[in-house]
Amino acid sequence: MKIPLQVTFRGIPHSDAVEARVREKAEKLDQFFPDIMGCRVVVESQHKHQQHGNLYHVSIDLTVPRRELAVTRAPQARQAHEDVYVAIRDAFDAARRRLEDYARELQGNVKTHEPPERGRIVELVPAEDFGRIETPDGRLLYFHRNSVLGADFEKLEAGDQVRFAEEQGAQGPQASTVHAASKR
């Protein structure tokens, strides 16, 4: 890191052991993204809860080229921990995932989700549990009744519009998931 790590304690006294753990975890982040310019960590204790005792929350701000990554959420029961070391671990795990996502984004390896293709049912064979979909480019795709999601296979009719995901099956291209489009 080009800028020294900053550790702040709120609602709890400074602890050398806790700060050492934060420093250890922050150093490990460099393994996942070596261009971290700065890191600020806040370790805070929320007021005492009658049922839980002290709850700890850790937030992390990372400065990286062209962006600032924040791992912080409104402290809530599911994100606050009774053990400060568990809170530190969880916050740095989230920071690691953020850095890995950012590194993939910089490399252009970001997942994109293609919108499902559309087609229409041209054949149904209920006795054998399959049908065929005609794609916009005129190809026919096999689909099995188990591929139909959100609708009953028995309620489908020839001519119904569907959305589907295509994959390569043992017998060639087929629709792996089929969603009936809403009828108007």
JSON list of N, CA and C in Angstrom, two decimals, residues 4 7 13 19 28 59 68 78 83 95-96 102-103 109 111 126 129 145-146 170 172 181:
[
{"chain": "A", "resi": 4, "resn": "PRO", "atom": "N", "xyz": [-0.13, 4.60, 4.27]},
{"chain": "A", "resi": 4, "resn": "PRO", "atom": "CA", "xyz": [-0.19, 3.71, 5.44]},
{"chain": "A", "resi": 4, "resn": "PRO", "atom": "C", "xyz": [-1.63, 3.37, 5.85]},
{"chain": "A", "resi": 7, "resn": "VAL", "atom": "N", "xyz": [-6.32, 2.68, 11.06]},
{"chain": "A", "resi": 7, "resn": "VAL", "atom": "CA", "xyz": [-7.27, 1.89, 11.85]},
{"chain": "A", "resi": 7, "resn": "VAL", "atom": "C", "xyz": [-7.88, 2.81, 12.90]},
{"chain": "A", "resi": 13, "resn": "PRO", "atom": "N", "xyz": [-12.27, 0.85, 23.41]},
{"chain": "A", "resi": 13, "resn": "PRO", "atom": "CA", "xyz": [-10.90, 1.34, 23.59]},
{"chain": "A", "resi": 13, "resn": "PRO", "atom": "C", "xyz": [-9.96, 0.69, 22.57]},
{"chain": "A", "resi": 19, "resn": "GLU", "atom": "N", "xyz": [-5.78, -4.38, 16.51]},
{"chain": "A", "resi": 19, "resn": "GLU", "atom": "CA", "xyz": [-5.10, -3.65, 15.44]},
{"chain": "A", "resi": 19, "resn": "GLU", "atom": "C", "xyz": [-4.12, -4.56, 14.70]},
{"chain": "A", "resi": 28, "resn": "LYS", "atom": "N", "xyz": [-2.69, -9.11, 3.65]},
{"chain": "A", "resi": 28, "resn": "LYS", "atom": "CA", "xyz": [-3.08, -10.22, 2.77]},
{"chain": "A", "resi": 28, "resn": "LYS", "atom": "C", "xyz": [-3.87, -9.75, 1.56]},
{"chain": "A", "resi": 59, "resn": "SER", "atom": "N", "xyz": [-15.92, -1.77, 9.08]},
{"chain": "A", "resi": 59, "resn": "SER", "atom": "CA", "xyz": [-16.07, -1.27, 7.72]},
{"chain": "A", "resi": 59, "resn": "SER", "atom": "C", "xyz": [-14.69, -0.96, 7.16]},
{"chain": "A", "resi": 68, "resn": "GLU", "atom": "N", "xyz": [-12.85, 3.86, -5.52]},
{"chain": "A", "resi": 68, "resn": "GLU", "atom": "CA", "xyz": [-12.78, 3.60, -4.09]},
{"chain": "A", "resi": 68, "resn": "GLU", "atom": "C", "xyz": [-13.78, 2.49, -3.80]},
{"chain": "A", "resi": 78, "resn": "ARG", "atom": "N", "xyz": [-27.52, -9.04, 11.46]},
{"chain": "A", "resi": 78, "resn": "ARG", "atom": "CA", "xyz": [-26.89, -10.09, 10.68]},
{"chain": "A", "resi": 78, "resn": "ARG", "atom": "C", "xyz": [-25.48, -9.72, 10.23]},
{"chain": "A", "resi": 83, "resn": "ASP", "atom": "N", "xyz": [-18.17, -11.32, 18.45]},
{"chain": "A", "resi": 83, "resn": "ASP", "atom": "CA", "xyz": [-16.73, -11.51, 18.52]},
{"chain": "A", "resi": 83, "resn": "ASP", "atom": "C", "xyz": [-16.08, -10.55, 17.52]},
{"chain": "A", "resi": 95, "resn": "ALA", "atom": "N", "xyz": [-14.08, -7.70, 1.55]},
{"chain": "A", "resi": 95, "resn": "ALA", "atom": "CA", "xyz": [-13.15, -6.81, 0.83]},
{"chain": "A", "resi": 95, "resn": "ALA", "atom": "C", "xyz": [-12.36, -7.59, -0.21]},
{"chain": "A", "resi": 96, "resn": "ARG", "atom": "N", "xyz": [-11.93, -8.80, 0.14]},
{"chain": "A", "resi": 96, "resn": "ARG", "atom": "CA", "xyz": [-11.21, -9.64, -0.82]},
{"chain": "A", "resi": 96, "resn": "ARG", "atom": "C", "xyz": [-12.06, -9.93, -2.03]},
{"chain": "A", "resi": 102, "resn": "TYR", "atom": "N", "xyz": [-13.21, -6.45, -8.83]},
{"chain": "A", "resi": 102, "resn": "TYR", "atom": "CA", "xyz": [-12.66, -5.28, -9.48]},
{"chain": "A", "resi": 102, "resn": "TYR", "atom": "C", "xyz": [-11.51, -5.66, -10.42]},
{"chain": "A", "resi": 103, "resn": "ALA", "atom": "N", "xyz": [-10.66, -6.58, -9.98]},
{"chain": "A", "resi": 103, "resn": "ALA", "atom": "CA", "xyz": [-9.56, -7.04, -10.83]},
{"chain": "A", "resi": 103, "resn": "ALA", "atom": "C", "xyz": [-10.10, -7.69, -12.10]},
{"chain": "A", "resi": 109, "resn": "ASN", "atom": "N", "xyz": [-12.91, -9.44, -17.70]},
{"chain": "A", "resi": 109, "resn": "ASN", "atom": "CA", "xyz": [-13.48, -10.77, -17.47]},
{"chain": "A", "resi": 109, "resn": "ASN", "atom": "C", "xyz": [-14.74, -10.71, -16.62]},
{"chain": "A", "resi": 111, "resn": "LYS", "atom": "N", "xyz": [-18.66, -11.24, -16.02]},
{"chain": "A", "resi": 111, "resn": "LYS", "atom": "CA", "xyz": [-19.75, -12.07, -16.53]},
{"chain": "A", "resi": 111, "resn": "LYS", "atom": "C", "xyz": [-20.86, -11.18, -17.08]},
{"chain": "A", "resi": 126, "resn": "PRO", "atom": "N", "xyz": [-47.20, -34.91, -25.77]},
{"chain": "A", "resi": 126, "resn": "PRO", "atom": "CA", "xyz": [-47.38, -35.18, -24.35]},
{"chain": "A", "resi": 126, "resn": "PRO", "atom": "C", "xyz": [-47.15, -36.65, -23.98]},
{"chain": "A", "resi": 129, "resn": "ASP", "atom": "N", "xyz": [-43.51, -36.83, -23.53]},
{"chain": "A", "resi": 129, "resn": "ASP", "atom": "CA", "xyz": [-42.96, -35.80, -22.66]},
{"chain": "A", "resi": 129, "resn": "ASP", "atom": "C", "xyz": [-41.97, -34.85, -23.33]},
{"chain": "A", "resi": 145, "resn": "ARG", "atom": "N", "xyz": [-40.24, -32.12, -20.99]},
{"chain": "A", "resi": 145, "resn": "ARG", "atom": "CA", "xyz": [-41.20, -31.54, -20.05]},
{"chain": "A", "resi": 145, "resn": "ARG", "atom": "C", "xyz": [-40.52, -31.04, -18.78]},
{"chain": "A", "resi": 146, "resn": "ASN", "atom": "N", "xyz": [-39.44, -31.67, -18.35]},
{"chain": "A", "resi": 146, "resn": "ASN", "atom": "CA", "xyz": [-38.73, -31.24, -17.14]},
{"chain": "A", "resi": 146, "resn": "ASN", "atom": "C", "xyz": [-38.00, -29.91, -17.34]},
{"chain": "A", "resi": 170, "resn": "ALA", "atom": "N", "xyz": [-27.07, -34.39, -25.94]},
{"chain": "A", "resi": 170, "resn": "ALA", "atom": "CA", "xyz": [-26.51, -35.61, -26.54]},
{"chain": "A", "resi": 170, "resn": "ALA", "atom": "C", "xyz": [-26.94, -35.76, -27.99]},
{"chain": "A", "resi": 172, "resn": "GLY", "atom": "N", "xyz": [-27.83, -33.16, -29.99]},
{"chain": "A", "resi": 172, "resn": "GLY", "atom": "CA", "xyz": [-27.71, -31.88, -30.68]},
{"chain": "A", "resi": 172, "resn": "GLY", "atom": "C", "xyz": [-28.27, -30.75, -29.83]},
{"chain": "A", "resi": 181, "resn": "ALA", "atom": "N", "xyz": [-44.12, -17.51, -22.16]},
{"chain": "A", "resi": 181, "resn": "ALA", "atom": "CA", "xyz": [-44.34, -16.06, -22.17]},
{"chain": "A", "resi": 181, "resn": "ALA", "atom": "C", "xyz": [-45.80, -15.83, -21.76]}
]
